[in-house]
mmCIF file of C-alpha atoms in Angstrom:
data_model
loop_
_atom_site.group_PDB
_atom_site.id
_atom_site.type_symbol
_atom_site.label_atom_id
_atom_site.label_comp_id
_atom_site.label_asym_id
_atom_site.label_seq_id
_atom_site.Cartn_x
_atom_site.Cartn_y
_atom_site.Cartn_z
ATOM 1 C CA UNK A 1 154.344 86.317 102.841
ATOM 2 C CA UNK A 2 151.373 85.310 100.697
ATOM 3 C CA UNK A 3 149.783 82.094 101.926
ATOM 4 C CA UNK A 4 147.869 81.207 98.758
ATOM 5 C CA UNK A 5 146.811 77.676 97.859
ATOM 6 C CA UNK A 6 149.568 77.641 95.240
ATOM 7 C CA UNK A 7 152.227 78.588 97.781
ATOM 8 C CA UNK A 8 151.028 75.874 100.156
ATOM 9 C CA UNK A 9 150.919 73.376 97.306
ATOM 10 C CA UNK A 10 154.475 74.336 96.391
ATOM 11 C CA UNK A 11 155.651 73.602 99.906
ATOM 12 C CA UNK A 12 153.858 70.269 99.861
ATOM 13 C CA UNK A 13 155.535 69.416 96.549
ATOM 14 C CA UNK A 14 158.918 70.339 98.020
ATOM 15 C CA UNK A 15 158.244 68.238 101.097
ATOM 16 C CA UNK A 16 157.482 65.122 99.063
ATOM 17 C CA UNK A 17 160.729 65.351 97.094
ATOM 18 C CA UNK A 18 163.301 67.018 99.316
ATOM 19 C CA UNK A 19 164.673 63.933 101.062
ATOM 20 C CA UNK A 20 164.921 61.874 97.899
ATOM 21 C CA UNK A 21 166.113 64.481 95.424
ATOM 22 C CA UNK A 22 167.431 67.400 97.471
ATOM 23 C CA UNK A 23 166.175 70.953 97.279
ATOM 24 C CA UNK A 24 164.376 71.523 93.929
ATOM 25 C CA UNK A 25 164.741 74.593 91.745
ATOM 26 C CA UNK A 26 162.069 77.259 91.849
ATOM 27 C CA UNK A 27 161.709 76.930 88.063
ATOM 28 C CA UNK A 28 160.704 73.292 88.545
ATOM 29 C CA UNK A 29 158.009 74.334 90.969
ATOM 30 C CA UNK A 30 156.681 77.021 88.658
ATOM 31 C CA UNK A 31 156.611 74.541 85.779
ATOM 32 C CA UNK A 32 154.688 72.093 87.963
ATOM 33 C CA UNK A 33 152.065 74.773 88.514
ATOM 34 C CA UNK A 34 152.196 76.353 85.041
ATOM 35 C CA UNK A 35 148.419 76.070 84.763
ATOM 36 C CA UNK A 36 148.084 78.425 87.724
ATOM 37 C CA UNK A 37 147.715 82.190 87.321
ATOM 38 C CA UNK A 38 150.643 84.593 87.169
ATOM 39 C CA UNK A 39 149.976 85.657 90.759
ATOM 40 C CA UNK A 40 150.090 82.013 91.878
ATOM 41 C CA UNK A 41 153.490 81.623 90.210
ATOM 42 C CA UNK A 42 154.680 84.727 92.029
ATOM 43 C CA UNK A 43 153.462 83.298 95.319
ATOM 44 C CA UNK A 44 155.428 80.125 94.652
ATOM 45 C CA UNK A 45 158.569 82.116 93.927
ATOM 46 C CA UNK A 46 158.121 84.193 97.073
ATOM 47 C CA UNK A 47 157.522 81.102 99.208
ATOM 48 C CA UNK A 48 160.644 79.477 97.825
ATOM 49 C CA UNK A 49 162.715 82.649 98.250
ATOM 50 C CA UNK A 50 161.800 82.999 101.904
ATOM 51 C CA UNK A 51 162.792 79.497 102.926
ATOM 52 C CA UNK A 52 166.047 79.669 100.955
ATOM 53 C CA UNK A 53 167.056 83.158 102.158
ATOM 54 C CA UNK A 54 170.513 83.600 103.748
ATOM 55 C CA UNK A 55 170.545 82.320 107.303
ATOM 56 C CA UNK A 56 167.560 80.035 106.731
ATOM 57 C CA UNK A 57 167.814 76.293 107.268
ATOM 58 C CA UNK A 58 165.792 75.423 104.179
ATOM 59 C CA UNK A 59 166.100 71.664 104.522
ATOM 60 C CA UNK A 60 165.253 71.846 108.215
ATOM 61 C CA UNK A 61 162.239 74.069 107.703
ATOM 62 C CA UNK A 62 160.915 71.989 104.820
ATOM 63 C CA UNK A 63 161.480 68.960 107.022
ATOM 64 C CA UNK A 64 158.925 70.450 109.389
ATOM 65 C CA UNK A 65 156.373 70.267 106.583
ATOM 66 C CA UNK A 66 157.468 66.716 105.755
ATOM 67 C CA UNK A 67 157.005 65.621 109.349
ATOM 68 C CA UNK A 68 153.617 67.307 109.684
ATOM 69 C CA UNK A 69 152.206 65.559 106.630
ATOM 70 C CA UNK A 70 153.792 62.255 107.642
ATOM 71 C CA UNK A 71 152.039 62.530 110.997
ATOM 72 C CA UNK A 72 148.748 63.353 109.295
ATOM 73 C CA UNK A 73 149.058 60.271 107.097
ATOM 74 C CA UNK A 74 149.816 57.868 109.934
ATOM 75 C CA UNK A 75 147.286 55.138 110.566
ATOM 76 C CA UNK A 76 145.529 55.197 113.912
ATOM 77 C CA UNK A 77 145.727 51.647 115.225
ATOM 78 C CA UNK A 78 142.918 49.898 117.122
ATOM 79 C CA UNK A 79 145.020 50.281 120.253
ATOM 80 C CA UNK A 80 145.391 54.028 119.583
ATOM 81 C CA UNK A 81 141.631 54.270 119.068
ATOM 82 C CA UNK A 82 141.003 52.630 122.421
ATOM 83 C CA UNK A 83 143.362 54.809 124.440
ATOM 84 C CA UNK A 84 142.198 58.005 122.755
ATOM 85 C CA UNK A 85 138.602 56.964 123.429
ATOM 86 C CA UNK A 86 139.419 56.121 127.034
ATOM 87 C CA UNK A 87 140.863 59.585 127.509
ATOM 88 C CA UNK A 88 137.688 61.126 126.099
ATOM 89 C CA UNK A 89 135.555 58.886 128.310
ATOM 90 C CA UNK A 90 137.498 60.122 131.337
ATOM 91 C CA UNK A 91 136.774 63.692 130.277
ATOM 92 C CA UNK A 92 133.047 62.943 129.949
ATOM 93 C CA UNK A 93 133.007 61.303 133.369
ATOM 94 C CA UNK A 94 134.670 64.358 134.875
ATOM 95 C CA UNK A 95 131.603 66.352 133.834
ATOM 96 C CA UNK A 96 128.867 63.802 134.546
ATOM 97 C CA UNK A 97 128.152 61.438 137.414
ATOM 98 C CA UNK A 98 127.094 57.892 136.562
ATOM 99 C CA UNK A 99 123.868 56.237 137.657
ATOM 100 C CA UNK A 100 124.360 53.364 140.105
ATOM 101 C CA UNK A 101 121.829 50.908 138.692
ATOM 102 C CA UNK A 102 123.474 47.523 137.973
ATOM 103 C CA UNK A 103 120.212 45.992 136.747
ATOM 104 C CA UNK A 104 119.604 48.639 134.099
ATOM 105 C CA UNK A 105 123.274 48.881 133.120
ATOM 106 C CA UNK A 106 123.471 45.118 132.599
ATOM 107 C CA UNK A 107 120.313 45.293 130.496
ATOM 108 C CA UNK A 108 121.701 48.073 128.284
ATOM 109 C CA UNK A 109 124.940 46.175 127.799
ATOM 110 C CA UNK A 110 123.031 43.031 126.807
ATOM 111 C CA UNK A 111 121.237 45.024 124.088
ATOM 112 C CA UNK A 112 124.582 46.413 122.954
ATOM 113 C CA UNK A 113 126.074 42.917 122.830
ATOM 114 C CA UNK A 114 123.166 41.604 120.733
ATOM 115 C CA UNK A 115 123.598 44.444 118.239
ATOM 116 C CA UNK A 116 127.373 44.076 118.036
ATOM 117 C CA UNK A 117 127.497 40.273 117.767
ATOM 118 C CA UNK A 118 125.079 40.344 114.847
ATOM 119 C CA UNK A 119 126.959 43.148 113.075
ATOM 120 C CA UNK A 120 129.532 42.858 110.296
ATOM 121 C CA UNK A 121 132.236 44.277 112.572
ATOM 122 C CA UNK A 122 131.774 42.657 116.006
ATOM 123 C CA UNK A 123 135.347 42.969 117.289
ATOM 124 C CA UNK A 124 136.805 46.007 119.017
ATOM 125 C CA UNK A 125 140.139 46.350 120.845
ATOM 126 C CA UNK A 126 138.592 46.254 124.312
ATOM 127 C CA UNK A 127 134.940 45.632 123.485
ATOM 128 C CA UNK A 128 131.890 47.830 123.979
ATOM 129 C CA UNK A 129 130.725 49.204 127.325
ATOM 130 C CA UNK A 130 127.530 51.146 128.084
ATOM 131 C CA UNK A 131 127.239 53.490 131.073
ATOM 132 C CA UNK A 132 124.324 55.636 132.267
ATOM 133 C CA UNK A 133 124.915 59.306 132.978
ATOM 134 C CA UNK A 134 123.112 61.037 135.848
ATOM 135 C CA UNK A 135 121.533 63.797 133.814
ATOM 136 C CA UNK A 136 118.022 64.740 132.798
ATOM 137 C CA UNK A 137 119.236 66.175 129.499
ATOM 138 C CA UNK A 138 118.514 64.056 126.435
ATOM 139 C CA UNK A 139 121.871 62.973 125.062
ATOM 140 C CA UNK A 140 124.230 60.118 124.235
ATOM 141 C CA UNK A 141 127.938 59.928 123.441
ATOM 142 C CA UNK A 142 130.304 57.318 122.065
ATOM 143 C CA UNK A 143 134.085 57.172 121.792
ATOM 144 C CA UNK A 144 136.431 55.231 119.531
ATOM 145 C CA UNK A 145 137.334 53.136 122.567
ATOM 146 C CA UNK A 146 133.904 51.485 122.566
ATOM 147 C CA UNK A 147 132.511 53.586 125.414
ATOM 148 C CA UNK A 148 128.826 54.451 125.066
ATOM 149 C CA UNK A 149 127.199 56.912 127.442
ATOM 150 C CA UNK A 150 123.432 57.402 127.623
ATOM 151 C CA UNK A 151 121.813 59.961 129.883
ATOM 152 C CA UNK A 152 119.028 59.067 132.262
ATOM 153 C CA UNK A 153 116.896 61.642 130.453
ATOM 154 C CA UNK A 154 117.276 59.903 127.099
ATOM 155 C CA UNK A 155 116.421 56.511 128.579
ATOM 156 C CA UNK A 156 113.253 58.061 130.017
ATOM 157 C CA UNK A 157 112.228 59.022 126.466
ATOM 158 C CA UNK A 158 112.169 55.392 125.325
ATOM 159 C CA UNK A 159 109.059 53.221 125.511
ATOM 160 C CA UNK A 160 110.376 49.813 124.500
ATOM 161 C CA UNK A 161 113.523 47.730 124.149
ATOM 162 C CA UNK A 162 113.486 48.475 120.441
ATOM 163 C CA UNK A 163 113.626 52.235 120.959
ATOM 164 C CA UNK A 164 116.487 51.724 123.414
ATOM 165 C CA UNK A 165 118.190 49.557 120.790
ATOM 166 C CA UNK A 166 117.802 52.403 118.282
ATOM 167 C CA UNK A 167 119.737 54.747 120.586
ATOM 168 C CA UNK A 168 122.509 52.230 121.233
ATOM 169 C CA UNK A 169 122.706 51.159 117.581
ATOM 170 C CA UNK A 170 123.215 54.788 116.545
ATOM 171 C CA UNK A 171 126.196 55.114 118.905
ATOM 172 C CA UNK A 172 127.642 51.756 117.821
ATOM 173 C CA UNK A 173 127.371 52.957 114.220
ATOM 174 C CA UNK A 174 129.484 56.033 114.999
ATOM 175 C CA UNK A 175 132.174 53.727 116.399
ATOM 176 C CA UNK A 176 132.079 51.198 113.564
ATOM 177 C CA UNK A 177 132.060 53.941 110.922
ATOM 178 C CA UNK A 178 135.111 55.452 112.681
ATOM 179 C CA UNK A 179 133.664 58.938 112.707
ATOM 180 C CA UNK A 180 135.838 60.014 115.638
ATOM 181 C CA UNK A 181 138.981 58.682 113.967
ATOM 182 C CA UNK A 182 138.123 60.560 110.774
ATOM 183 C CA UNK A 183 137.764 63.740 112.819
ATOM 184 C CA UNK A 184 141.251 63.253 114.244
ATOM 185 C CA UNK A 185 142.747 62.677 110.806
ATOM 186 C CA UNK A 186 140.968 65.746 109.437
ATOM 187 C CA UNK A 187 142.351 67.838 112.296
ATOM 188 C CA UNK A 188 145.828 66.471 111.680
ATOM 189 C CA UNK A 189 145.675 67.353 108.000
ATOM 190 C CA UNK A 190 144.386 70.845 108.747
ATOM 191 C CA UNK A 191 147.244 71.352 111.186
ATOM 192 C CA UNK A 192 149.676 70.118 108.544
ATOM 193 C CA UNK A 193 148.339 72.673 106.066
ATOM 194 C CA UNK A 194 148.696 75.423 108.661
ATOM 195 C CA UNK A 195 152.253 74.293 109.326
ATOM 196 C CA UNK A 196 153.137 74.318 105.636
ATOM 197 C CA UNK A 197 151.676 77.818 105.288
ATOM 198 C CA UNK A 198 153.377 79.264 108.346
ATOM 199 C CA UNK A 199 156.779 77.623 108.056
ATOM 200 C CA UNK A 200 157.856 80.252 105.553
ATOM 201 C CA UNK A 201 156.921 83.139 107.812
ATOM 202 C CA UNK A 202 157.837 82.057 111.323
ATOM 203 C CA UNK A 203 159.606 78.719 110.916
ATOM 204 C CA UNK A 204 157.585 76.665 113.384
ATOM 205 C CA UNK A 205 159.996 74.550 115.398
ATOM 206 C CA UNK A 206 159.544 70.814 115.748
ATOM 207 C CA UNK A 207 158.639 71.261 119.409
ATOM 208 C CA UNK A 208 155.728 73.528 118.498
ATOM 209 C CA UNK A 209 154.671 71.204 115.694
ATOM 210 C CA UNK A 210 154.785 68.186 117.981
ATOM 211 C CA UNK A 211 152.538 69.910 120.528
ATOM 212 C CA UNK A 212 150.157 70.891 117.740
ATOM 213 C CA UNK A 213 149.839 67.297 116.564
ATOM 214 C CA UNK A 214 149.422 65.945 120.074
ATOM 215 C CA UNK A 215 146.557 68.370 120.612
ATOM 216 C CA UNK A 216 144.751 67.469 117.378
ATOM 217 C CA UNK A 217 143.090 64.406 118.852
ATOM 218 C CA UNK A 218 142.062 66.284 121.964
ATOM 219 C CA UNK A 219 140.553 69.086 119.921
ATOM 220 C CA UNK A 220 138.648 66.640 117.708
ATOM 221 C CA UNK A 221 137.169 64.798 120.658
ATOM 222 C CA UNK A 222 136.372 67.833 122.780
ATOM 223 C CA UNK A 223 133.968 68.849 120.014
ATOM 224 C CA UNK A 224 132.000 65.662 120.730
ATOM 225 C CA UNK A 225 130.189 67.205 123.690
ATOM 226 C CA UNK A 226 130.021 70.718 122.243
ATOM 227 C CA UNK A 227 129.073 70.416 118.580
ATOM 228 C CA UNK A 228 128.921 66.661 117.889
ATOM 229 C CA UNK A 229 129.546 65.018 114.539
ATOM 230 C CA UNK A 230 128.634 66.523 111.180
ATOM 231 C CA UNK A 231 125.106 66.204 109.822
ATOM 232 C CA UNK A 232 126.382 63.823 107.148
ATOM 233 C CA UNK A 233 127.955 61.584 109.785
ATOM 234 C CA UNK A 234 124.790 61.628 111.891
ATOM 235 C CA UNK A 235 122.734 60.583 108.871
ATOM 236 C CA UNK A 236 125.276 57.839 108.106
ATOM 237 C CA UNK A 237 125.036 56.585 111.686
ATOM 238 C CA UNK A 238 121.226 56.472 111.507
ATOM 239 C CA UNK A 239 121.380 54.536 108.241
ATOM 240 C CA UNK A 240 123.909 52.039 109.622
ATOM 241 C CA UNK A 241 121.897 51.716 112.841
ATOM 242 C CA UNK A 242 118.880 50.472 110.889
ATOM 243 C CA UNK A 243 120.924 47.544 109.587
ATOM 244 C CA UNK A 244 122.369 46.841 113.019
ATOM 245 C CA UNK A 245 118.852 46.693 114.437
ATOM 246 C CA UNK A 246 117.420 44.517 111.666
ATOM 247 C CA UNK A 247 120.329 42.057 111.821
ATOM 248 C CA UNK A 248 119.785 41.655 115.565
ATOM 249 C CA UNK A 249 116.020 41.175 115.182
ATOM 250 C CA UNK A 250 114.922 44.622 116.336
ATOM 251 C CA UNK A 251 112.317 46.624 114.460
ATOM 252 C CA UNK A 252 114.106 49.405 112.492
ATOM 253 C CA UNK A 253 110.889 51.456 112.580
ATOM 254 C CA UNK A 254 111.603 51.964 116.284
ATOM 255 C CA UNK A 255 114.240 54.482 115.169
ATOM 256 C CA UNK A 256 111.464 56.674 113.754
ATOM 257 C CA UNK A 257 109.404 56.181 116.927
ATOM 258 C CA UNK A 258 112.353 57.298 119.016
ATOM 259 C CA UNK A 259 113.050 60.355 116.861
ATOM 260 C CA UNK A 260 109.394 61.365 116.936
ATOM 261 C CA UNK A 261 109.464 61.258 120.747
ATOM 262 C CA UNK A 262 112.584 63.404 120.738
ATOM 263 C CA UNK A 263 110.942 65.825 118.314
ATOM 264 C CA UNK A 264 108.100 66.375 120.805
ATOM 265 C CA UNK A 265 110.537 67.012 123.641
ATOM 266 C CA UNK A 266 112.693 69.342 121.547
ATOM 267 C CA UNK A 267 110.324 72.287 121.937
ATOM 268 C CA UNK A 268 111.112 72.491 125.659
ATOM 269 C CA UNK A 269 114.905 72.287 125.254
ATOM 270 C CA UNK A 270 115.755 73.392 121.694
ATOM 271 C CA UNK A 271 119.449 74.156 122.255
ATOM 272 C CA UNK A 272 120.567 71.685 124.882
ATOM 273 C CA UNK A 273 121.772 68.105 125.031
ATOM 274 C CA UNK A 274 121.030 66.012 121.964
ATOM 275 C CA UNK A 275 119.586 68.987 120.106
ATOM 276 C CA UNK A 276 122.861 70.903 120.396
ATOM 277 C CA UNK A 277 125.011 68.067 119.055
ATOM 278 C CA UNK A 278 122.696 66.411 116.502
ATOM 279 C CA UNK A 279 120.631 67.455 113.462
ATOM 280 C CA UNK A 280 116.951 68.090 114.157
ATOM 281 C CA UNK A 281 114.822 64.988 114.762
ATOM 282 C CA UNK A 282 112.611 66.048 111.820
ATOM 283 C CA UNK A 283 115.506 65.965 109.348
ATOM 284 C CA UNK A 284 116.716 62.643 110.738
ATOM 285 C CA UNK A 285 113.238 61.126 110.426
ATOM 286 C CA UNK A 286 113.196 62.021 106.738
ATOM 287 C CA UNK A 287 116.599 60.431 106.253
ATOM 288 C CA UNK A 288 115.646 57.241 108.113
ATOM 289 C CA UNK A 289 112.340 56.766 106.281
ATOM 290 C CA UNK A 290 114.217 56.729 102.973
ATOM 291 C CA UNK A 291 115.849 53.412 103.962
ATOM 292 C CA UNK A 292 113.172 51.641 106.010
ATOM 293 C CA UNK A 293 111.712 49.691 103.103
ATOM 294 C CA UNK A 294 114.967 47.742 102.794
ATOM 295 C CA UNK A 295 114.262 45.895 106.034
ATOM 296 C CA UNK A 296 111.539 43.376 106.705
ATOM 297 C CA UNK A 297 111.751 42.160 110.289
ATOM 298 C CA UNK A 298 109.255 39.867 111.985
ATOM 299 C CA UNK A 299 107.375 41.694 114.732
ATOM 300 C CA UNK A 300 108.654 40.208 117.986
ATOM 301 C CA UNK A 301 108.488 43.287 120.215
ATOM 302 C CA UNK A 302 105.948 41.704 122.544
ATOM 303 C CA UNK A 303 108.541 39.149 123.668
ATOM 304 C CA UNK A 304 110.743 41.973 124.927
ATOM 305 C CA UNK A 305 108.103 44.063 126.690
ATOM 306 C CA UNK A 306 108.305 42.384 130.093
ATOM 307 C CA UNK A 307 112.094 42.545 130.374
ATOM 308 C CA UNK A 308 112.120 46.180 129.264
ATOM 309 C CA UNK A 309 109.536 47.047 131.923
ATOM 310 C CA UNK A 310 111.470 45.201 134.645
ATOM 311 C CA UNK A 311 114.827 46.702 133.691
ATOM 312 C CA UNK A 312 113.620 50.291 133.441
ATOM 313 C CA UNK A 313 111.375 50.159 136.493
ATOM 314 C CA UNK A 314 112.505 52.378 139.363
ATOM 315 C CA UNK A 315 111.374 49.791 141.920
#
C-alpha cells in the first residue's frame, strides 16, 4: 500500500465526511485531488480499494481515522495542563533530589510571584511553584502545571537577583506561551497522520489507537529533559522573558549577563544540562540583544543586592 501524501489526504477527506454523508465514491476523491499527479490519483484509488475490499469494515476503519483526528483537535483544558505537568514533575523528581533550603526556596518563589503578578497572564490552574534540584549541572525545567525546577548549579551561576529573575522569567515564559501544550498537540496530530496512513494496511484497532494517543503527552514531555524545546520556542521564551522582567521592575539586560556567564561555563560541559536542551548561549544573546532597546527600566538593582546575598548565602 502506497502511503503518499495524497493517499493520506484522501483518508482525511473521507474521515471528515463519512458520518454525515456516508462512504463517498472514489471518483469524488479523485476529482477533489484532480490537481495532483497521475500517480497521486492512483494512490487514492488504491487506498480506497483497500479499505472497501471484501471482508473489510470500511466505516469502522475510517472511523479510526475520524477518532484519531478528533482526539488531535481536542482542546487541552487548564486542568488537563496541570495534571499532565504534575505527572512530568513527578518524573523529574524521580531522577533528581531536591535541595532542603526553605530560605532560598521562599526567595525564589517570591521572585516568581513578582514576575507572574506583573504579567499579562497571572492566573494558572494551581499557581506557580519553584523547587531547587540537588545537581551541579546547569539546567532548569518547567511544566504546564506551573512547576519550575532550577538546579543548584544554575543558581550558583547567578550573581544578582536580576540574573535569577532572568532564569525564572524564561521558564515562566515557556508556561505562558504553552510550549509544552503545543508539543502535545503536535504529537497527537503526527500520531493521527500515522493512523490514517496505516489504517489501510493493518487496520489499527481502537485499543491500539487509544494507547497511542494516551502516550502522546508522555512522549512530548519526556523530551523535555532529553532534547528540550525547539530553538524557535527557546528564542520566543527569551523574548517574552524580557517583558516579564521589565514589567516587574527587573533589568532585562540581566538576561544577557546570565547568558554570558553560561557561555563561559559551556566550554567545560558542552553537551550536558542546559547546553543539551537549549540553543547555544551565543545564539540566544544575539536574539535577546535584538529586543533590549524596547525596554527602559530604572536601575534599582542595588536595592535587591542585600536580600540576594542573604538568600543565596550558604550560612
